[in-house]
Amino acid sequence: MNLSQGKSLVVLVYNSLGWKREDVLRIPVMSDSIVVHDSEGREIESQLLPIANASSHLRDRHVKAYLGTSPAASPKFWVAFPASVAPLGFSTYFISIGKRSASISSTSTLNSQGSESRNLQVGQGRLKLQYDAAGALSQYSDSKTQVEANFEQKYKYYLGQDGSGDDPQASGAYIFRPKGVVPIKTDGQVPPTILRGPILDEVHQQINPWIYQITRVYKGKDYVETEFIVGPIPVDDENGKELSTEIITSMATNKTFYTDSSGRDFIKRVRDYRSEWKIEVNQPVAGNYYPINLGIYVEDGSKELSILVDRSVGGSSIKDGQIELMLHRRLLNDDGRGVAEALDEKVCLDDQCEGLVIEGKYYLKIDPQGDGARWRRTFGQELYSPLLLAFAEKDGGNWGNSHVSSFSGMDPTYSLPENVALLTLEELEDGSVLLRLAHLYEAGEHKDLSAPASVDLKRVFPDKKVTSIKIYTVLFI
C-alpha cells in the first residue's frame, strides 16, 4: 500500500486469550517518516528499525518463489510500537506518513561493536545482557529478581551418519544419528551491530555466511528474544549437517532437565537414564534428544533457565548447565524409514536450486528457583495464541464514525485468572454455548498458581443471562 498518497494503514489487533495483552508489534514499512496513532487519534510511542539484509533477501525469495516475479520494492524498516488489547477483543492502530514527534517516535541509533574495545551492555529496562569485547554473549541480569548468570551462546553442527561402513543406519527425516560434532568458530566474523531505542534494543550478528542472528531485549519485557535465519546449509563437502544452538551456563543440573509433552505437562528427563529399564548408551547425543513443542528448562536449586520455542524442534541437555536446540537439518542419505529420499529440501528459482533457508525464534528467561513456571505457562499461551493482525486502508475521514475501533467479548475490566486458559468458546446449533477452560498448572508446579481457580461467568458473558450450566470435567492422568 502506498502511504505517500495520504492514506493510512489500519492495523486491527485481535486477542484470542481471556487475559488482557500488552505486547510490541513490528510492521514492515517503506518510509522512515512514520507515525502511529491509536483508536482515539493519539500518537503513540514508536521506534523505527532497519530490516536486516538477511530478512529482506529471504522475503524477496519467498515472493518470487510463490508469485514468479521479484517484488517491485521491498520494505526498508520495521516500525515497532506497543499494543494493548482487551481479553477476547481487538484494538485498532493507524500507521501513516507524517512528522514524527521527537518525544514520542524515534529512529534506532546504530553502532558497531567493532568500534568499541570494551564490554557492551544492551537493554533499556530491568533486563540487561552483557557482551564481551569479542562480541560474545557473556552475562544475563534482571534487576527486579536480582538474578545474574554468566552464560554463552554458541552454534555447532552434527555430521549426519551416511549409512556406510559398520553402521548401516543413516541420519535422515526420521532418524537423528550423528557421527561427530563440529563447533562453528566465530573468529573473523563481522562485528555485531547494535540498534538502540526507547522500546527495544537489537543485536545483529552474522555468525557465518549461512547463519544470521538477531537478539532483542524489550524495555517492558523480562525475557530475551532470539531470531535466527539459517541456510542454505552447505553440503559441498558431501556431509549432511544438523545445526544446533546451545546455551552454556555454570549451573549444576545433575543430568536433569525438563521438556514439555505436546505443550502441556513438563516431563522430567535424566540424561542416559530410563526409569522403566536399564539403558545401554550407544548414542549419547541422539539417545538424549526429545521433541520440544513448547519449551525446555533446567534448574539447580537457586535458579531456573527456561527456553520456549515458536515451532517444534529437537532439544536436550547434553551436559550439565547446558541446553541445546536443533534448528535446521540438511542430509544427503535416506534413513530407510519410508520416505525414500534424503532430507535435502530445496527452493528453485530461475532453474537454480538452493537448500532451504529457515527463520524462527526462541525465547530465554532465567528466574529464581520456583518462579519459572509462571512465565512458561503464561508466555507459552501467548506463543500458542499470538495476536492476530488484520489490515485495511483508510483514505481520510474518521474511521470511528463507520467502524468499531475497539471491542471486548468479556467485561473489559475482567480477565480470567492467571492459571486458567480459554480453550474454546463456540455457539452450538441449539443456541447453547460450549465453553472449555483449562487449568494450566500441574499439582505442585507453583506454590500459588497450582491451587484451584474460580471463574466469574457473569463477567465472561456480560451481555448474556446464564440460565443453566452443564459441567464436564476432563482429567489427564
Coordinates of C-alpha atoms in Angstrom, one line a residue:
M1 CA 0.0 0.0 0.0
N2 CA 1.3 3.4 -0.9
L3 CA 1.1 5.6 2.2
S4 CA 2.6 8.6 0.3
Q5 CA -0.8 9.3 -1.2
G6 CA -2.2 10.4 2.1
K7 CA -3.6 7.0 3.1
S8 CA -3.2 5.3 6.4
L9 CA -2.6 1.6 7.1
V10 CA -5.3 0.3 9.5
V11 CA -4.0 -2.5 11.8
L12 CA -6.6 -4.4 13.7
V13 CA -5.1 -6.4 16.5
Y14 CA -7.2 -9.3 17.9
N15 CA -6.5 -11.1 21.2
S16 CA -8.0 -14.6 21.5
L17 CA -6.9 -15.1 25.1
G18 CA -9.0 -14.5 28.2
W19 CA -6.4 -12.1 29.5
K20 CA -5.5 -8.5 28.6
R21 CA -2.5 -8.4 26.4
E22 CA 0.4 -5.9 26.3
D23 CA 2.8 -6.6 23.5
V24 CA 5.1 -4.9 21.0
L25 CA 4.1 -5.1 17.3
R26 CA 6.5 -4.8 14.4
I27 CA 5.1 -3.8 11.0
P28 CA 7.2 -3.5 7.8
V29 CA 7.1 0.0 6.2
M30 CA 8.8 1.7 3.3
S31 CA 9.3 5.2 4.7
D32 CA 11.3 6.5 7.7
S33 CA 8.7 9.2 8.3
I34 CA 6.1 7.1 10.1
V35 CA 3.7 8.0 12.9
V36 CA 1.4 5.6 14.7
H37 CA -1.9 6.6 16.3
D38 CA -4.3 4.6 18.5
S39 CA -8.1 4.4 18.0
E40 CA -8.6 7.7 19.9
G41 CA -6.3 9.5 17.5
R42 CA -3.5 9.9 19.9
E43 CA 0.1 9.5 18.6
I44 CA 1.8 6.7 20.5
E45 CA 5.4 5.8 21.0
S46 CA 7.1 4.1 18.1
Q47 CA 10.6 3.1 17.0
L48 CA 12.0 2.5 13.5
L49 CA 14.5 -0.3 13.0
P50 CA 16.1 -1.1 9.6
I51 CA 15.2 -4.5 8.2
A52 CA 18.2 -6.8 8.1
N53 CA 19.5 -7.8 4.7
A54 CA 19.1 -11.4 5.5
S55 CA 15.4 -10.9 6.3
S56 CA 14.9 -8.8 3.2
H57 CA 16.6 -11.3 1.0
L58 CA 14.6 -14.2 2.4
R59 CA 11.3 -12.3 1.9
D60 CA 12.2 -11.5 -1.7
R61 CA 13.0 -15.2 -2.4
H62 CA 9.6 -16.2 -1.0
V63 CA 7.8 -13.6 -3.1
K64 CA 9.5 -14.7 -6.3
A65 CA 9.0 -18.5 -5.4
Y66 CA 5.3 -18.0 -5.0
L67 CA 4.5 -15.3 -7.5
G68 CA 7.1 -16.0 -10.1
T69 CA 8.4 -12.4 -10.1
S70 CA 10.5 -10.3 -7.8
P71 CA 8.8 -7.6 -5.8
A72 CA 9.0 -4.1 -7.3
A73 CA 10.0 -2.7 -3.9
S74 CA 10.8 -4.1 -0.5
P75 CA 10.1 -2.6 2.9
K76 CA 13.2 -1.0 4.4
F77 CA 12.1 -0.6 8.1
W78 CA 10.2 -2.2 10.9
V79 CA 8.0 0.2 12.9
A80 CA 7.7 -1.1 16.4
F81 CA 5.0 0.1 18.8
P82 CA 3.2 -1.1 22.0
A83 CA -0.3 -2.5 21.6
S84 CA -2.8 -3.1 24.4
V85 CA -5.7 -5.4 23.7
A86 CA -8.6 -6.4 25.9
P87 CA -9.4 -10.0 26.6
L88 CA -11.3 -11.7 23.7
G89 CA -11.2 -8.4 22.0
F90 CA -9.5 -6.2 19.5
S91 CA -7.8 -2.7 19.2
T92 CA -7.1 -0.6 16.1
Y93 CA -4.0 1.3 15.3
F94 CA -3.2 3.6 12.3
I95 CA 0.1 3.9 10.6
S96 CA 0.7 6.9 8.3
I97 CA 3.4 9.1 6.9
G98 CA 3.9 12.3 8.8
K99 CA 6.1 14.4 11.0
R100 CA 7.2 12.4 14.0
S101 CA 7.0 13.9 17.5
A102 CA 10.6 13.7 18.8
S103 CA 9.4 12.9 22.3
I104 CA 7.2 10.0 21.1
S105 CA 8.7 8.4 18.0
S106 CA 12.3 7.7 17.3
T107 CA 14.7 6.0 14.9
S108 CA 17.0 3.4 16.4
T109 CA 20.6 4.6 17.0
L110 CA 23.2 2.3 15.4
N111 CA 26.7 1.4 16.4
S112 CA 29.1 -1.4 15.7
Q113 CA 30.8 -3.4 18.4
G114 CA 33.9 -3.2 16.2
S115 CA 34.2 0.4 17.2
E116 CA 34.3 -0.4 20.9
S117 CA 37.1 -2.4 22.6
R118 CA 35.2 -2.9 25.8
N119 CA 32.3 -4.9 27.1
L120 CA 28.9 -3.9 25.8
Q121 CA 25.5 -3.8 27.7
V122 CA 22.1 -3.8 25.9
G123 CA 18.7 -3.5 27.5
Q124 CA 16.7 -0.4 28.4
G125 CA 14.6 -1.9 31.3
R126 CA 15.0 -4.4 34.1
L127 CA 16.7 -7.0 31.8
K128 CA 20.3 -6.5 30.7
L129 CA 22.6 -8.6 28.5
Q130 CA 26.4 -8.2 28.6
Y131 CA 28.6 -8.9 25.6
D132 CA 32.4 -9.2 25.8
A133 CA 34.9 -7.3 23.7
A134 CA 34.8 -10.1 21.1
G135 CA 31.0 -9.7 20.7
A136 CA 30.1 -12.9 22.5
L137 CA 27.2 -13.0 24.9
S138 CA 28.6 -13.3 28.5
Q139 CA 26.1 -12.3 31.2
Y140 CA 22.3 -12.1 31.9
S141 CA 21.0 -9.9 34.7
D142 CA 17.5 -9.0 35.9
S143 CA 17.4 -6.0 38.3
K144 CA 13.9 -6.9 39.6
T145 CA 14.5 -10.5 40.6
Q146 CA 18.2 -9.9 41.3
V147 CA 19.1 -12.9 39.1
E148 CA 22.5 -12.8 37.5
A149 CA 24.1 -15.6 35.5
N150 CA 27.2 -16.0 33.3
F151 CA 26.4 -17.8 30.1
E152 CA 27.5 -18.3 26.5
Q153 CA 25.6 -19.0 23.3
K154 CA 27.2 -21.0 20.5
Y155 CA 26.4 -22.8 17.3
K156 CA 27.6 -26.2 16.2
Y157 CA 26.5 -28.9 13.7
Y158 CA 26.4 -32.6 13.9
L159 CA 27.7 -34.6 10.9
G160 CA 25.0 -37.0 9.8
Q161 CA 25.8 -40.7 9.6
D162 CA 25.7 -41.7 5.9
G163 CA 24.8 -45.3 6.5
S164 CA 28.0 -46.8 5.2
G165 CA 30.7 -48.9 6.9
D166 CA 29.9 -50.6 10.1
D167 CA 26.8 -48.5 10.8
P168 CA 24.2 -49.0 8.1
Q169 CA 21.7 -46.6 9.7
A170 CA 21.8 -43.2 8.1
S171 CA 20.6 -40.0 9.7
G172 CA 17.6 -38.8 7.9
A173 CA 14.0 -37.5 8.0
Y174 CA 13.0 -39.8 10.9
I175 CA 16.4 -40.7 12.4
F176 CA 18.9 -38.5 14.2
R177 CA 22.2 -40.4 14.1
P178 CA 25.3 -38.1 14.3
K179 CA 28.8 -39.4 13.6
G180 CA 30.6 -36.3 15.0
V181 CA 30.2 -32.7 16.0
V182 CA 31.8 -29.6 14.6
P183 CA 31.8 -26.3 16.6
I184 CA 31.2 -23.2 14.4
K185 CA 34.0 -20.8 15.0
T186 CA 33.2 -17.1 15.3
D187 CA 36.8 -15.9 14.7
G188 CA 36.8 -13.3 12.0
Q189 CA 33.0 -12.8 12.0
V190 CA 31.6 -9.4 11.2
P191 CA 31.4 -7.4 14.4
P192 CA 27.9 -7.2 15.9
T193 CA 25.7 -4.2 15.1
I194 CA 23.6 -2.8 17.9
L195 CA 20.4 -0.9 17.5
R196 CA 19.1 1.1 20.5
G197 CA 15.8 2.7 21.0
P198 CA 13.1 3.5 23.6
I199 CA 11.1 0.3 23.0
L200 CA 13.8 -2.3 22.4
D201 CA 17.4 -3.0 21.7
E202 CA 18.7 -5.3 18.9
V203 CA 22.0 -7.0 18.4
H204 CA 22.6 -8.2 14.9
Q205 CA 25.3 -10.9 14.3
Q206 CA 26.4 -12.6 11.1
I207 CA 27.7 -15.8 12.7
N208 CA 29.0 -17.2 9.4
P209 CA 27.9 -17.0 5.8
W210 CA 24.7 -19.0 6.4
I211 CA 23.7 -18.1 10.0
Y212 CA 22.3 -14.7 10.9
Q213 CA 21.0 -13.9 14.4
I214 CA 19.1 -11.0 15.9
T215 CA 18.8 -10.8 19.7
R216 CA 16.1 -8.5 21.1
V217 CA 15.7 -7.1 24.6
Y218 CA 12.4 -5.2 25.1
K219 CA 12.2 -2.4 27.6
G220 CA 9.0 -3.6 29.1
K221 CA 9.7 -7.4 28.9
D222 CA 11.5 -9.8 31.2
Y223 CA 12.8 -12.2 28.6
V224 CA 15.3 -12.4 25.7
E225 CA 14.0 -13.0 22.1
T226 CA 16.4 -14.5 19.6
E227 CA 15.6 -14.7 15.9
F228 CA 17.7 -16.9 13.6
I229 CA 17.9 -17.1 9.8
V230 CA 19.7 -20.3 8.8
G231 CA 20.6 -21.6 5.4
P232 CA 21.2 -22.8 2.9
I233 CA 23.3 -25.3 4.9
P234 CA 26.4 -26.0 2.7
V235 CA 26.9 -29.6 1.6
D236 CA 29.8 -29.1 -0.8
D237 CA 31.9 -31.4 1.3
E238 CA 29.3 -34.2 0.8
N239 CA 28.5 -34.2 4.5
G240 CA 24.9 -33.8 5.8
K241 CA 24.7 -31.4 8.7
E242 CA 22.3 -30.9 11.6
L243 CA 22.6 -27.4 13.1
S244 CA 22.1 -26.8 16.8
T245 CA 22.5 -23.7 19.1
E246 CA 23.4 -24.2 22.7
I247 CA 23.2 -22.1 25.8
I248 CA 26.0 -22.9 28.2
T249 CA 25.9 -21.9 31.9
S250 CA 27.7 -23.0 35.1
M251 CA 24.5 -24.3 36.7
A252 CA 24.9 -27.7 38.4
T253 CA 21.9 -29.5 37.0
N254 CA 22.8 -33.1 37.9
K255 CA 22.0 -34.6 34.5
T256 CA 18.4 -33.5 34.8
F257 CA 16.2 -31.3 32.5
Y258 CA 12.5 -31.0 31.7
T259 CA 10.7 -31.0 28.3
D260 CA 7.1 -30.4 27.5
S261 CA 4.7 -33.1 26.4
S262 CA 2.6 -31.8 23.5
G263 CA 2.8 -28.3 25.0
R264 CA 1.1 -29.3 28.3
D265 CA 2.9 -31.1 31.2
F266 CA 6.6 -30.9 31.6
I267 CA 8.3 -34.2 32.0
K268 CA 11.5 -34.8 34.0
R269 CA 14.3 -36.2 31.9
V270 CA 17.6 -37.6 33.2
R271 CA 20.5 -38.0 30.8
D272 CA 21.4 -41.6 29.9
Y273 CA 18.6 -42.9 32.1
R274 CA 15.2 -44.6 31.7
S275 CA 13.0 -45.3 34.7
E276 CA 11.4 -48.3 33.1
W277 CA 14.5 -50.2 32.1
K278 CA 18.3 -50.2 32.4
I279 CA 19.5 -48.3 29.3
E280 CA 22.6 -49.3 27.3
V281 CA 24.0 -46.0 26.0
N282 CA 25.1 -46.4 22.4
Q283 CA 24.0 -42.9 21.1
P284 CA 24.9 -40.4 23.9
V285 CA 23.6 -37.5 21.9
A286 CA 20.6 -38.8 19.9
G287 CA 19.5 -41.0 22.8
N288 CA 19.0 -37.9 24.9
Y289 CA 17.2 -35.8 22.4
Y290 CA 13.4 -35.1 22.8
P291 CA 10.8 -33.3 20.8
I292 CA 10.2 -29.7 22.0
N293 CA 6.8 -28.3 21.2
L294 CA 6.7 -25.5 23.9
G295 CA 9.9 -25.5 25.9
I296 CA 12.7 -26.9 27.9
Y297 CA 14.3 -25.9 31.2
V298 CA 17.0 -26.8 33.7
E299 CA 17.3 -25.9 37.4
D300 CA 20.0 -26.0 40.1
G301 CA 18.2 -25.3 43.3
S302 CA 18.7 -21.5 43.2
K303 CA 17.5 -20.6 39.6
E304 CA 15.8 -21.9 36.5
L305 CA 16.9 -21.4 32.9
S306 CA 13.9 -21.7 30.6
I307 CA 13.7 -21.6 26.8
L308 CA 10.4 -21.5 24.8
V309 CA 10.1 -22.0 21.1
D310 CA 7.8 -20.7 18.3
R311 CA 7.8 -24.1 16.5
S312 CA 8.6 -27.7 17.2
V313 CA 12.3 -28.5 17.4
G314 CA 14.5 -31.2 18.9
G315 CA 16.3 -30.4 22.2
S316 CA 18.3 -31.7 25.0
S317 CA 20.8 -31.0 27.8
I318 CA 23.8 -33.0 26.7
K319 CA 26.0 -31.5 29.5
D320 CA 25.1 -30.1 32.9
G321 CA 24.1 -26.5 32.8
Q322 CA 23.6 -26.6 29.0
I323 CA 20.5 -26.5 26.8
E324 CA 20.6 -27.1 23.0
L325 CA 18.0 -26.8 20.3
M326 CA 18.2 -28.4 16.8
L327 CA 17.3 -25.5 14.4
H328 CA 17.9 -26.9 10.9
R329 CA 18.9 -30.1 9.1
R330 CA 20.1 -31.0 5.7
L331 CA 21.1 -34.6 5.0
L332 CA 22.2 -36.4 1.9
N333 CA 21.2 -40.0 2.6
D334 CA 17.8 -41.7 3.1
D335 CA 17.3 -43.2 6.5
G336 CA 15.3 -46.1 5.1
R337 CA 12.1 -45.3 7.1
G338 CA 9.6 -44.9 4.3
V339 CA 10.3 -41.5 2.8
A340 CA 12.6 -43.0 0.1
E341 CA 14.6 -39.8 -0.3
A342 CA 17.1 -37.7 1.6
L343 CA 16.2 -34.8 3.8
D344 CA 17.5 -32.3 1.3
E345 CA 14.8 -29.7 0.7
K346 CA 15.4 -27.1 -1.9
V347 CA 13.9 -24.0 -3.4
C348 CA 14.3 -23.5 -7.1
L349 CA 14.3 -20.0 -8.8
D350 CA 15.2 -19.5 -12.4
D351 CA 16.3 -23.1 -12.7
Q352 CA 18.8 -22.6 -9.9
C353 CA 18.1 -24.7 -6.8
E354 CA 19.4 -23.9 -3.3
G355 CA 19.0 -25.6 0.1
L356 CA 16.1 -24.4 2.3
V357 CA 16.5 -21.2 4.3
I358 CA 14.5 -21.2 7.6
E359 CA 13.6 -18.4 10.0
G360 CA 12.4 -18.8 13.6
K361 CA 12.6 -17.6 17.1
Y362 CA 13.2 -18.8 20.6
Y363 CA 12.8 -17.0 24.0
L364 CA 15.0 -17.3 27.1
K365 CA 14.5 -16.3 30.7
I366 CA 16.3 -17.0 34.0
D367 CA 14.2 -17.0 37.2
P368 CA 14.7 -17.6 40.9
Q369 CA 14.0 -21.3 41.7
G370 CA 10.3 -21.9 41.7
D371 CA 9.2 -18.9 39.7
G372 CA 9.9 -20.1 36.2
A373 CA 6.6 -21.9 35.8
R374 CA 4.6 -18.7 35.8
W375 CA 6.5 -17.4 32.7
R376 CA 6.5 -20.7 30.9
R377 CA 2.7 -21.1 31.3
T378 CA 1.6 -17.5 30.7
F379 CA 4.0 -16.7 27.9
G380 CA 3.6 -20.2 26.5
Q381 CA -0.1 -19.4 25.9
E382 CA 0.8 -16.1 24.2
L383 CA 3.1 -18.1 21.8
Y384 CA 0.4 -20.7 21.1
S385 CA -2.2 -18.0 20.5
P386 CA -0.4 -14.9 19.1
L387 CA -2.1 -11.6 18.4
L388 CA -3.9 -11.9 15.1
L389 CA -3.5 -8.9 12.7
A390 CA -5.9 -7.8 10.0
F391 CA -5.2 -4.9 7.7
A392 CA -7.1 -2.3 5.7
E393 CA -6.5 1.2 4.3
K394 CA -8.1 4.5 5.4
D395 CA -8.2 7.4 2.9
G396 CA -9.2 10.4 5.0
G397 CA -12.3 10.6 7.2
N398 CA -12.8 9.4 10.8
W399 CA -12.5 5.6 11.0
G400 CA -14.5 5.5 14.2
N401 CA -17.6 7.1 12.6
S402 CA -18.1 3.9 10.4
H403 CA -16.2 1.2 12.3
V404 CA -15.9 -0.2 15.8
S405 CA -12.3 0.6 16.8
S406 CA -12.1 -1.4 20.0
F407 CA -14.0 -4.3 21.5
S408 CA -14.0 -6.9 24.2
G409 CA -16.1 -10.1 24.2
M410 CA -15.9 -10.2 28.0
D411 CA -16.3 -7.5 30.6
P412 CA -13.3 -5.3 29.7
T413 CA -12.4 -4.8 33.3
Y414 CA -12.2 -8.6 33.9
S415 CA -9.6 -11.2 32.9
L416 CA -9.6 -14.9 33.6
P417 CA -7.4 -16.0 36.5
E418 CA -3.7 -16.2 35.6
N419 CA -3.8 -20.0 35.9
V420 CA -6.9 -20.5 33.6
A421 CA -6.8 -20.6 29.8
L422 CA -9.7 -20.3 27.5
L423 CA -9.6 -23.2 25.0
T424 CA -13.0 -23.0 23.3
L425 CA -15.9 -20.5 23.0
E426 CA -18.4 -21.7 20.4
E427 CA -22.1 -21.2 19.9
L428 CA -23.8 -24.5 19.0
E429 CA -26.8 -25.1 16.7
D430 CA -29.3 -25.2 19.6
G431 CA -28.2 -21.8 20.8
S432 CA -26.2 -23.1 23.7
V433 CA -22.5 -22.2 24.1
L434 CA -19.6 -24.6 24.5
L435 CA -17.0 -23.1 26.9
R436 CA -13.8 -25.1 27.5
L437 CA -11.4 -23.9 30.2
A438 CA -8.1 -25.4 31.2
H439 CA -6.1 -25.2 34.4
L440 CA -2.6 -24.6 33.2
Y441 CA -0.6 -25.9 36.2
E442 CA 0.3 -29.3 37.5
A443 CA -0.1 -30.1 41.2
G444 CA 2.9 -28.7 43.0
E445 CA 4.2 -26.9 39.9
H446 CA 3.8 -23.4 41.5
K447 CA 3.3 -22.5 45.2
D448 CA 0.3 -20.3 44.4
L449 CA -0.9 -20.9 40.9
S450 CA -1.3 -24.7 41.2
A451 CA -4.3 -24.1 43.5
P452 CA -7.9 -24.4 42.2
A453 CA -9.3 -21.3 40.5
S454 CA -12.8 -19.8 40.1
V455 CA -14.2 -18.1 37.0
D456 CA -16.9 -15.4 37.1
L457 CA -19.2 -16.4 34.2
K458 CA -21.3 -13.3 34.6
R459 CA -18.3 -11.3 33.6
V460 CA -17.3 -13.7 30.9
F461 CA -20.7 -13.2 29.3
P462 CA -21.5 -9.6 30.4
D463 CA -24.4 -9.1 28.0
K464 CA -26.0 -12.5 28.4
K465 CA -28.1 -14.2 31.1
V466 CA -26.8 -17.6 32.0
T467 CA -29.8 -19.8 32.7
S468 CA -28.3 -23.2 33.1
I469 CA -24.9 -24.9 33.1
K470 CA -23.7 -28.4 32.5
I471 CA -20.2 -29.1 33.7
Y472 CA -18.0 -31.8 32.2
T473 CA -14.5 -32.4 33.6
V474 CA -11.7 -34.0 31.7
L475 CA -8.8 -35.3 33.9
F476 CA -5.4 -36.1 32.5
I477 CA -3.7 -38.9 34.4

